[in-house]
XYZ file of C-alpha atoms in Angstrom:
604
model
C 74.683 3.480 104.767
C 74.640 1.370 101.636
C 73.152 2.540 98.346
C 69.868 0.662 98.884
C 69.403 2.226 102.304
C 70.061 5.668 100.827
C 67.391 5.128 98.165
C 64.837 4.012 100.767
C 65.655 7.006 102.955
C 65.365 9.353 99.971
C 61.950 7.941 99.075
C 60.757 8.394 102.669
C 62.048 11.970 102.689
C 60.350 12.800 99.398
C 57.112 11.191 100.622
C 57.121 13.169 103.871
C 58.024 16.336 101.973
C 55.133 15.769 99.572
C 52.773 15.320 102.527
C 54.079 18.536 104.090
C 53.692 20.505 100.866
C 50.207 19.081 100.330
C 49.163 19.940 103.887
C 50.562 23.457 103.500
C 48.725 24.054 100.248
C 45.506 22.614 101.692
C 45.817 24.887 104.725
C 46.458 27.869 102.495
C 43.442 26.957 100.385
C 41.287 26.757 103.497
C 42.459 30.231 104.498
C 42.222 31.831 101.078
C 39.198 29.950 99.797
C 38.260 30.240 96.134
C 37.942 33.274 93.914
C 34.324 33.930 92.921
C 32.269 36.748 91.430
C 29.562 38.429 93.492
C 27.200 41.335 92.982
C 27.461 44.605 94.802
C 25.939 48.069 94.766
C 28.211 51.069 95.222
C 27.566 54.691 96.057
C 29.094 55.845 92.751
C 29.622 52.728 90.605
C 26.081 51.363 90.950
C 25.484 47.650 90.334
C 28.756 45.839 89.639
C 30.403 42.424 89.833
C 33.428 41.967 92.076
C 36.097 39.312 92.439
C 36.061 38.164 96.063
C 37.040 35.077 98.051
C 34.558 32.490 99.295
C 36.086 30.999 102.411
C 35.783 27.514 103.831
C 32.995 28.856 106.065
C 30.920 29.678 102.996
C 31.129 33.448 103.552
C 32.227 35.899 100.886
C 35.272 37.979 101.817
C 36.378 41.214 100.165
C 39.711 39.797 99.098
C 40.672 39.471 95.433
C 43.479 36.907 95.332
C 44.052 37.448 91.604
C 44.892 41.124 92.008
C 45.757 40.893 95.721
C 43.255 43.573 96.726
C 42.073 43.502 100.325
C 39.276 45.816 101.499
C 38.969 46.325 105.249
C 36.625 48.047 107.688
C 38.245 50.065 110.420
C 41.420 48.075 110.906
C 43.049 48.751 114.265
C 45.538 51.533 113.747
C 48.327 52.656 116.063
C 47.806 55.218 118.799
C 49.918 58.324 118.994
C 51.252 57.009 122.284
C 52.455 53.904 120.522
C 54.282 56.053 118.008
C 55.562 58.375 120.721
C 57.145 55.365 122.421
C 59.531 55.291 119.483
C 60.755 58.707 120.602
C 59.641 60.515 117.456
C 56.376 62.130 118.494
C 55.697 64.778 121.108
C 52.382 65.156 122.930
C 49.785 67.213 121.126
C 48.067 69.885 123.205
C 46.168 72.396 121.119
C 45.698 75.816 122.723
C 44.192 79.032 121.474
C 47.691 80.447 121.190
C 48.796 77.818 118.705
C 48.936 79.252 115.219
C 48.923 77.490 111.834
C 52.701 77.038 112.016
C 52.363 75.026 115.216
C 49.611 72.887 113.737
C 51.649 72.262 110.601
C 54.660 71.368 112.734
C 52.556 68.841 114.609
C 51.280 67.241 111.430
C 54.809 66.961 110.098
C 55.869 65.238 113.320
C 52.974 62.792 113.038
C 53.931 61.987 109.457
C 57.575 61.666 110.413
C 56.659 59.159 113.108
C 54.498 57.196 110.686
C 57.323 56.834 108.184
C 58.970 54.127 110.256
C 55.699 52.421 111.181
C 55.102 48.758 110.249
C 51.391 48.286 109.538
C 51.565 44.551 108.842
C 50.214 43.411 112.206
C 47.208 45.727 111.895
C 45.971 44.314 108.589
C 43.930 41.126 108.320
C 43.152 39.667 104.910
C 39.452 39.037 104.374
C 38.167 41.019 107.351
C 34.964 42.034 105.556
C 32.565 39.182 104.824
C 28.953 38.600 103.827
C 27.009 35.418 104.411
C 25.272 36.023 101.065
C 26.787 36.755 97.675
C 25.643 40.381 97.687
C 27.337 43.458 99.100
C 25.269 46.584 99.667
C 24.257 49.018 102.412
C 21.049 50.691 103.516
C 20.391 54.284 102.546
C 19.050 56.468 105.350
C 15.624 58.038 104.649
C 14.385 59.422 107.962
C 14.821 59.448 111.749
C 11.934 60.171 114.103
C 12.431 60.544 117.870
C 9.192 59.931 119.801
C 10.355 59.627 123.401
C 13.459 60.133 125.537
C 13.490 59.190 129.214
C 16.289 59.056 131.760
C 15.749 57.577 135.229
C 11.996 57.863 134.713
C 12.218 61.527 133.730
C 10.920 62.846 130.406
C 13.849 64.435 128.541
C 12.136 65.362 125.283
C 12.680 69.047 124.463
C 9.684 71.337 124.461
C 8.885 74.662 122.887
C 9.580 76.255 126.262
C 12.912 74.539 126.880
C 14.253 74.859 123.317
C 17.059 72.477 124.169
C 19.918 71.938 121.744
C 20.114 68.389 120.414
C 22.643 66.333 118.505
C 21.509 63.217 116.622
C 24.162 60.927 115.148
C 24.632 57.463 113.680
C 27.835 55.536 114.318
C 29.137 52.361 112.785
C 28.196 49.341 114.918
C 28.741 49.841 118.651
C 31.820 51.988 118.300
C 31.971 55.717 118.671
C 33.858 56.896 115.642
C 33.365 60.152 113.878
C 29.689 59.705 112.929
C 28.706 58.804 109.400
C 25.527 60.797 109.971
C 25.166 63.775 112.262
C 22.556 66.507 112.629
C 22.794 69.386 115.095
C 19.479 70.987 116.113
C 20.214 74.252 117.933
C 16.529 74.664 118.850
C 14.793 71.295 119.137
C 11.425 72.489 120.345
C 9.114 70.136 118.483
C 7.843 66.734 119.582
C 8.202 64.253 117.993
C 11.491 65.244 116.366
C 11.578 64.245 112.708
C 14.523 64.398 110.326
C 13.825 63.608 106.689
C 14.035 65.070 103.209
C 16.991 67.411 102.731
C 18.148 66.908 106.319
C 19.210 63.344 105.537
C 19.260 63.155 101.732
C 21.881 65.900 101.680
C 24.367 63.282 102.796
C 22.482 60.057 102.026
C 24.566 58.215 104.586
C 24.986 54.477 104.032
C 24.023 52.371 107.052
C 26.137 49.185 107.107
C 24.139 45.969 106.967
C 26.049 44.838 110.079
C 24.301 47.463 112.187
C 24.648 50.956 113.595
C 24.276 52.925 116.826
C 21.836 55.808 117.240
C 23.189 58.344 119.691
C 21.434 61.449 121.032
C 22.894 64.244 123.140
C 20.737 66.886 124.847
C 22.244 69.950 126.474
C 20.543 71.601 129.395
C 19.156 75.117 129.172
C 22.463 76.648 130.207
C 24.398 74.527 127.759
C 27.241 74.091 130.233
C 26.562 70.801 132.039
C 27.591 67.414 130.595
C 25.036 66.223 128.056
C 22.444 63.580 128.780
C 23.412 60.688 126.543
C 21.039 58.220 124.865
C 22.321 55.300 122.863
C 20.658 52.347 121.108
C 22.038 49.735 118.726
C 20.024 48.425 115.783
C 20.493 46.197 112.749
C 18.610 47.208 109.583
C 16.674 44.559 107.687
C 14.799 44.102 104.434
C 11.619 45.678 105.863
C 13.090 49.162 105.500
C 11.908 50.216 108.967
C 13.451 49.751 112.412
C 11.501 50.608 115.565
C 13.676 51.260 118.609
C 12.275 50.957 122.131
C 15.253 50.512 124.448
C 17.659 52.400 126.666
C 15.226 55.266 127.136
C 14.747 55.829 123.396
C 11.629 55.367 121.348
C 12.457 56.094 117.728
C 11.810 54.989 114.158
C 14.485 54.806 111.458
C 13.551 54.218 107.817
C 15.923 53.261 105.022
C 16.142 51.537 101.667
C 18.622 49.265 99.951
C 21.410 51.352 98.467
C 25.078 51.714 97.695
C 27.872 50.656 100.012
C 31.231 52.498 100.012
C 32.861 49.090 100.486
C 31.735 48.101 97.000
C 33.144 51.279 95.467
C 36.441 50.737 97.271
C 36.844 47.093 96.250
C 35.492 47.287 92.708
C 37.183 50.644 92.132
C 40.598 49.290 93.083
C 40.021 46.425 90.642
C 39.694 49.046 87.889
C 42.760 50.932 89.097
C 44.853 47.753 89.227
C 43.711 46.603 85.782
C 44.362 50.046 84.282
C 47.908 50.112 85.600
C 48.520 46.474 84.627
C 46.908 46.321 81.200
C 47.499 49.861 79.942
C 50.814 50.722 81.584
C 52.255 47.272 82.277
C 52.658 47.796 86.029
C 51.778 45.002 88.483
C 50.550 46.748 91.645
C 52.247 49.803 93.112
C 55.673 48.153 93.402
C 55.457 46.361 90.022
C 55.955 43.106 91.938
C 52.340 42.232 92.713
C 52.236 43.567 96.276
C 48.953 43.292 98.189
C 46.828 46.434 97.978
C 45.023 47.437 101.191
C 41.893 49.607 101.240
C 40.606 50.746 104.627
C 37.216 52.413 105.011
C 35.160 53.638 107.982
C 38.340 55.045 109.393
C 38.764 55.354 113.152
C 40.073 58.523 114.719
C 43.550 59.283 115.922
C 44.222 58.797 119.614
C 46.685 59.404 122.387
C 44.977 56.829 124.616
C 47.223 54.613 126.702
C 45.512 51.427 125.574
C 46.329 51.904 121.912
C 44.015 52.801 119.068
C 40.456 52.505 120.295
C 37.656 52.933 117.816
C 35.898 55.414 120.093
C 38.838 57.811 120.268
C 38.417 61.394 119.104
C 40.482 62.898 116.327
C 42.573 65.989 117.033
C 41.850 69.174 115.213
C 43.145 69.567 111.632
C 43.644 65.839 111.150
C 39.880 65.432 111.077
C 39.401 65.833 107.355
C 42.198 63.378 106.551
C 40.407 60.568 108.311
C 36.717 61.145 107.783
C 36.096 63.732 105.066
C 39.024 62.826 102.876
C 41.228 60.105 101.511
C 44.849 59.406 102.274
C 47.566 57.109 100.969
C 49.954 56.221 103.761
C 52.802 55.377 101.440
C 55.354 55.851 104.214
C 53.943 52.855 106.136
C 54.896 49.276 105.473
C 52.926 47.936 103.837
C 51.328 51.043 102.351
C 47.580 51.453 102.855
C 44.875 53.663 101.423
C 42.265 55.124 103.766
C 38.884 56.485 102.682
C 36.611 58.536 104.917
C 32.847 58.137 105.069
C 32.151 61.783 104.354
C 30.181 64.226 106.447
C 30.875 67.893 106.973
C 34.390 68.935 106.036
C 36.665 71.136 108.098
C 38.745 73.884 106.536
C 42.415 73.229 107.252
C 43.448 76.875 107.651
C 40.453 78.335 109.475
C 39.011 75.260 111.237
C 35.586 76.450 110.052
C 32.991 73.904 108.864
C 32.929 73.429 105.105
C 30.552 71.703 102.668
C 29.166 68.218 103.174
C 30.893 65.363 101.397
C 29.945 61.811 100.545
C 32.223 58.811 101.028
C 35.637 59.345 99.462
C 35.565 56.232 97.285
C 34.838 57.883 93.945
C 36.957 56.174 91.256
C 39.232 59.123 90.423
C 39.992 59.611 94.136
C 41.051 55.982 94.435
C 43.383 56.187 91.461
C 44.786 59.452 92.850
C 45.674 57.804 96.167
C 47.059 54.649 94.547
C 49.332 56.790 92.372
C 50.834 58.342 95.499
C 52.082 54.874 96.451
C 53.380 54.328 92.900
C 55.228 57.642 93.218
C 56.730 56.557 96.528
C 58.040 53.406 94.836
C 59.445 55.217 91.801
C 60.139 58.953 91.670
C 59.953 59.508 95.433
C 58.799 63.060 94.805
C 58.527 65.243 97.870
C 55.195 65.140 99.723
C 55.842 68.306 101.725
C 52.960 70.784 101.758
C 55.082 73.888 101.067
C 57.352 72.361 98.378
C 57.128 72.477 94.592
C 57.956 68.772 94.585
C 54.900 68.181 96.747
C 52.776 70.068 94.210
C 54.151 67.978 91.341
C 53.515 64.825 93.378
C 49.856 65.765 93.919
C 49.487 66.733 90.275
C 50.751 63.384 88.999
C 48.088 61.681 91.129
C 45.440 63.881 89.509
C 46.878 63.246 86.042
C 46.833 59.473 86.405
C 43.319 59.675 87.836
C 42.215 61.578 84.733
C 43.953 59.027 82.495
C 41.923 56.261 84.162
C 38.625 58.140 84.114
C 38.986 58.972 80.413
C 39.937 55.391 79.506
C 37.156 53.568 77.652
C 37.882 50.176 79.236
C 38.301 51.112 82.903
C 36.826 54.585 83.307
C 33.904 56.564 81.943
C 35.410 57.174 78.500
C 37.254 59.842 76.557
C 34.336 62.264 76.705
C 34.479 62.470 80.510
C 35.171 65.949 81.904
C 38.648 66.865 83.104
C 37.754 66.711 86.779
C 38.853 64.702 89.807
C 36.329 63.975 92.553
C 33.149 64.270 90.536
C 29.825 62.396 90.731
C 28.545 64.585 93.560
C 31.326 63.765 96.016
C 31.125 67.316 97.376
C 27.494 68.267 97.946
C 26.743 71.333 95.817
C 29.953 71.170 93.756
C 30.800 69.158 90.657
C 34.478 68.499 91.366
C 37.393 68.672 93.750
C 39.944 69.509 91.045
C 39.424 70.903 87.562
C 42.412 70.289 85.276
C 40.946 72.216 82.371
C 40.491 75.303 84.532
C 42.354 74.937 87.859
C 41.174 78.369 88.985
C 37.654 77.041 89.520
C 38.621 73.816 91.311
C 36.021 72.762 93.853
C 38.199 72.477 96.942
C 40.080 75.772 96.405
C 41.176 77.953 93.468
C 44.512 76.800 92.052
C 47.186 78.476 89.976
C 47.295 77.681 86.264
C 50.471 79.681 85.575
C 53.811 79.383 87.342
C 54.008 82.256 89.896
C 50.666 83.525 88.596
C 47.266 84.077 90.199
C 46.521 81.751 93.172
C 50.179 80.678 93.347
C 51.134 80.025 96.970
C 54.631 78.729 97.635
C 53.512 77.357 101.010
C 50.604 75.302 99.623
C 51.154 72.381 97.257
C 47.423 72.106 96.621
C 47.413 75.531 94.980
C 50.707 75.133 93.098
C 49.746 71.733 91.651
C 47.299 73.378 89.252
C 50.195 74.479 87.029
C 51.137 70.955 85.949
C 47.437 70.012 85.808
C 46.814 72.798 83.296
C 49.940 71.833 81.361
C 48.645 68.304 80.997
C 45.235 69.425 79.798
C 46.877 71.576 77.104
C 49.257 68.765 76.136
C 46.372 66.374 75.506
C 43.573 68.668 74.371
C 45.387 71.748 73.086
C 44.020 75.224 73.597
C 44.243 78.904 72.859
C 44.496 81.737 75.352
C 46.693 84.045 77.408
C 48.355 83.021 80.656
C 48.805 85.166 83.777
C 52.154 86.433 82.480
C 50.417 87.977 79.478
C 51.836 85.375 77.076
C 49.445 84.037 74.463
C 49.418 80.436 73.333
C 47.787 78.478 70.554
C 48.549 74.773 70.308
C 47.143 71.427 69.241
C 46.983 68.542 71.704
C 48.351 65.029 71.209
C 45.419 63.136 72.743
C 44.930 61.366 76.069
C 46.407 58.017 74.975
C 49.801 59.457 74.090
C 49.621 61.778 77.082
C 49.068 58.780 79.376
C 52.205 57.033 78.094
C 54.368 60.130 78.450
C 52.987 60.951 81.910
C 53.660 57.450 83.260
C 57.212 57.313 81.883
C 57.932 60.814 83.191
C 56.810 59.869 86.696
C 58.398 56.449 86.939
C 61.712 57.082 85.132
C 62.663 60.740 84.856
C 61.392 62.394 88.056
C 63.248 62.194 91.367
C 63.047 63.458 94.930
C 64.797 66.642 93.741
C 62.350 67.457 90.953
C 60.698 70.882 91.072
C 59.322 73.315 88.501
C 62.815 74.242 87.334
C 63.409 70.681 86.101
C 59.979 69.141 85.544
C 59.727 70.369 81.935
C 62.961 68.601 81.067
C 61.639 65.389 82.669
C 58.548 65.416 80.460
C 60.631 66.261 77.397
C 63.021 63.360 77.995
C 60.121 60.942 78.355
C 58.522 62.194 75.148
C 61.797 61.972 73.259
C 62.263 58.363 74.411
C 58.775 57.403 73.236
C 58.336 59.507 70.102
C 61.662 61.098 69.179
C 63.447 64.372 69.784
C 61.931 66.235 66.856
C 58.482 64.664 67.073
C 55.246 66.600 67.208
C 54.640 65.070 70.639
C 57.893 66.466 72.053
C 57.191 69.865 70.542
C 53.749 69.787 72.161
C 55.317 69.026 75.555
C 57.610 72.049 75.271
C 54.877 74.375 74.093
C 52.395 73.232 76.747
C 54.934 73.951 79.499
C 55.663 77.344 77.981
C 51.924 78.033 77.978
C 51.831 77.742 81.787
C 54.928 79.898 82.284
C 57.581 77.164 82.523
C 60.368 77.158 79.923
C 60.568 79.530 76.945
C 59.179 83.022 77.270
C 57.708 82.981 73.754
C 54.743 80.600 73.897
C 52.780 81.546 70.789
C 54.404 78.861 68.684
C 53.901 80.943 65.549
C 55.805 84.000 64.371
C 56.121 85.319 60.819
C 59.620 85.926 59.442
C 59.890 87.731 56.139
C 62.587 87.470 53.498
C 63.199 83.706 53.506
C 62.541 82.033 50.159
C 63.461 78.376 50.782
C 60.873 75.743 51.500
C 63.087 72.898 52.659
C 62.872 71.161 56.029
C 66.157 72.548 57.298
C 66.769 74.215 60.648
C 67.223 77.987 60.693
C 68.273 80.510 63.286
C 66.018 83.508 63.821
C 67.994 85.510 61.258
C 67.193 82.946 58.579
C 70.618 81.294 58.344
C 70.595 77.531 57.715
C 71.916 75.394 60.570
C 73.573 72.086 59.734
C 72.321 70.619 63.018
C 69.990 72.214 65.573
C 71.509 73.415 68.827
C 70.723 71.387 71.944
C 68.795 74.298 73.392
C 67.376 77.565 72.160
C 64.710 78.899 69.823
C 64.998 78.121 66.145
C 62.987 77.350 63.040
C 62.235 73.700 62.308
C 60.507 71.994 59.355
C 59.803 75.315 57.683
C 57.013 75.656 55.155
C 56.943 78.290 52.422
C 53.717 80.201 52.594
C 53.355 83.506 50.728
C 57.080 84.234 51.096
C 56.753 83.901 54.853
C 58.011 81.203 57.207
C 56.183 79.935 60.298
C 58.410 79.499 63.316
C 58.008 76.863 66.001
C 59.767 76.592 69.314
C 61.853 73.728 70.558
C 64.690 73.045 72.951
């Protein structure tokens, strides 16, 4: 080819390439749409504005392309059979003979199988959409059952029959763990009316897309299969739905209220912005990875046809999926899953616990997001019986507190030192209390290493030690720990604490970190930020000593007589001047003459 031909060919190539690039960008724009602000009402956050995507179809999708936050409803998740096909998961058959060790072994096998799981094909960007620029739900007020007939036969319970009845609401047509459920052991009244405390205790949010009312009635013996009644309905602006179908005559009343979807999407916006603008981290991997929230979680299944939304959940995994929140950081890509609430199940005893609302309270979301940050940085252990697992859980609580007490993204510096507040657990004001771990809402925790409530097999009890340390580091305090050691120290404030905590987690902790090394990790981070001999580093050391980690002497003040100098030299405990302080040990620093006595402080 001559030079002219080459130029013509190059122009054609560039033209075709420009067309291809333009078509690709146009296609992408049609898929992604444009970023817009819409209003929403959350369960906890109230009325807020969210960044979402308006697609080419005019609908508003819960996808924030600026922060890459995608909020989903019940994405299809893998069945246990699908995971078992990889050869890493045995069948689960729970018998009365199985003890806690067997259950724990099973859970560990499930988690082990999930570690190699690729979740990409199960996640669809922009799955949740509204045709209007508002996101909300309907709040349940009452359910009245007027008539139940099956094959022409009246099935309403009577005072004589006293039949047991179960009334539940499920999301759409699918039979998940119900987001509202009421068991009536003696349903002898007609009509059957549930209102007041029976529904307001949970205040379940009915999705605007619709729900299924399901009723089970046991016969007098309680041994035959239940008679099942089911009817689908879509709530509307009238606040009342009358059902007359499938053998059911019923009335459901509701009012416009908060949607957990709004809390999940808006809340993750706050979490992302806090990490980005306060700590300088872009998403969990610091590379802008997409963040996936999944709510209305389906159950776990061993069904042959994969994960069906009507599959039951096996025992002990129940509260992870419906009455809890979980960060599956071992999946690719990682996802965060938030349950709708309901009645919790005690892990150890399998006994019903308190009722809980949807697990999308802001501190819970930051807690779960931090687990994925930890997986991408320190890779601390997540094992239930390990000290590393306790430290892992504690860092998630600590970062949640840092967000909540931030004026820009949380409730402000005057917020209490609790995780899982705002009535998440009905009848309790928190899940975790960092100021006093012993009165945490889910279970009493230890606040001293090897002290009261310490349980080497339970990370959720051991984690209270670092939680208490962090409270003392920021706020200071005076008291006596479970070892009988007294402490009296001044805190450094939440802003400095936040910086040290983040650097400790992301730079100085590792998969091997436990309570024998965690104090040194915090000290190194403080020294990098504020200096070896700084007040901040001294506070770190003294706060760890106050919870039984590090030096035995935690008072921070001891009078030594006979020393007359008032210079800022270092002294040993006998009063001799040291040219340079030792790398470790207890010695006098920055001494001050006061009535011929010297105050001693502790450092390493």
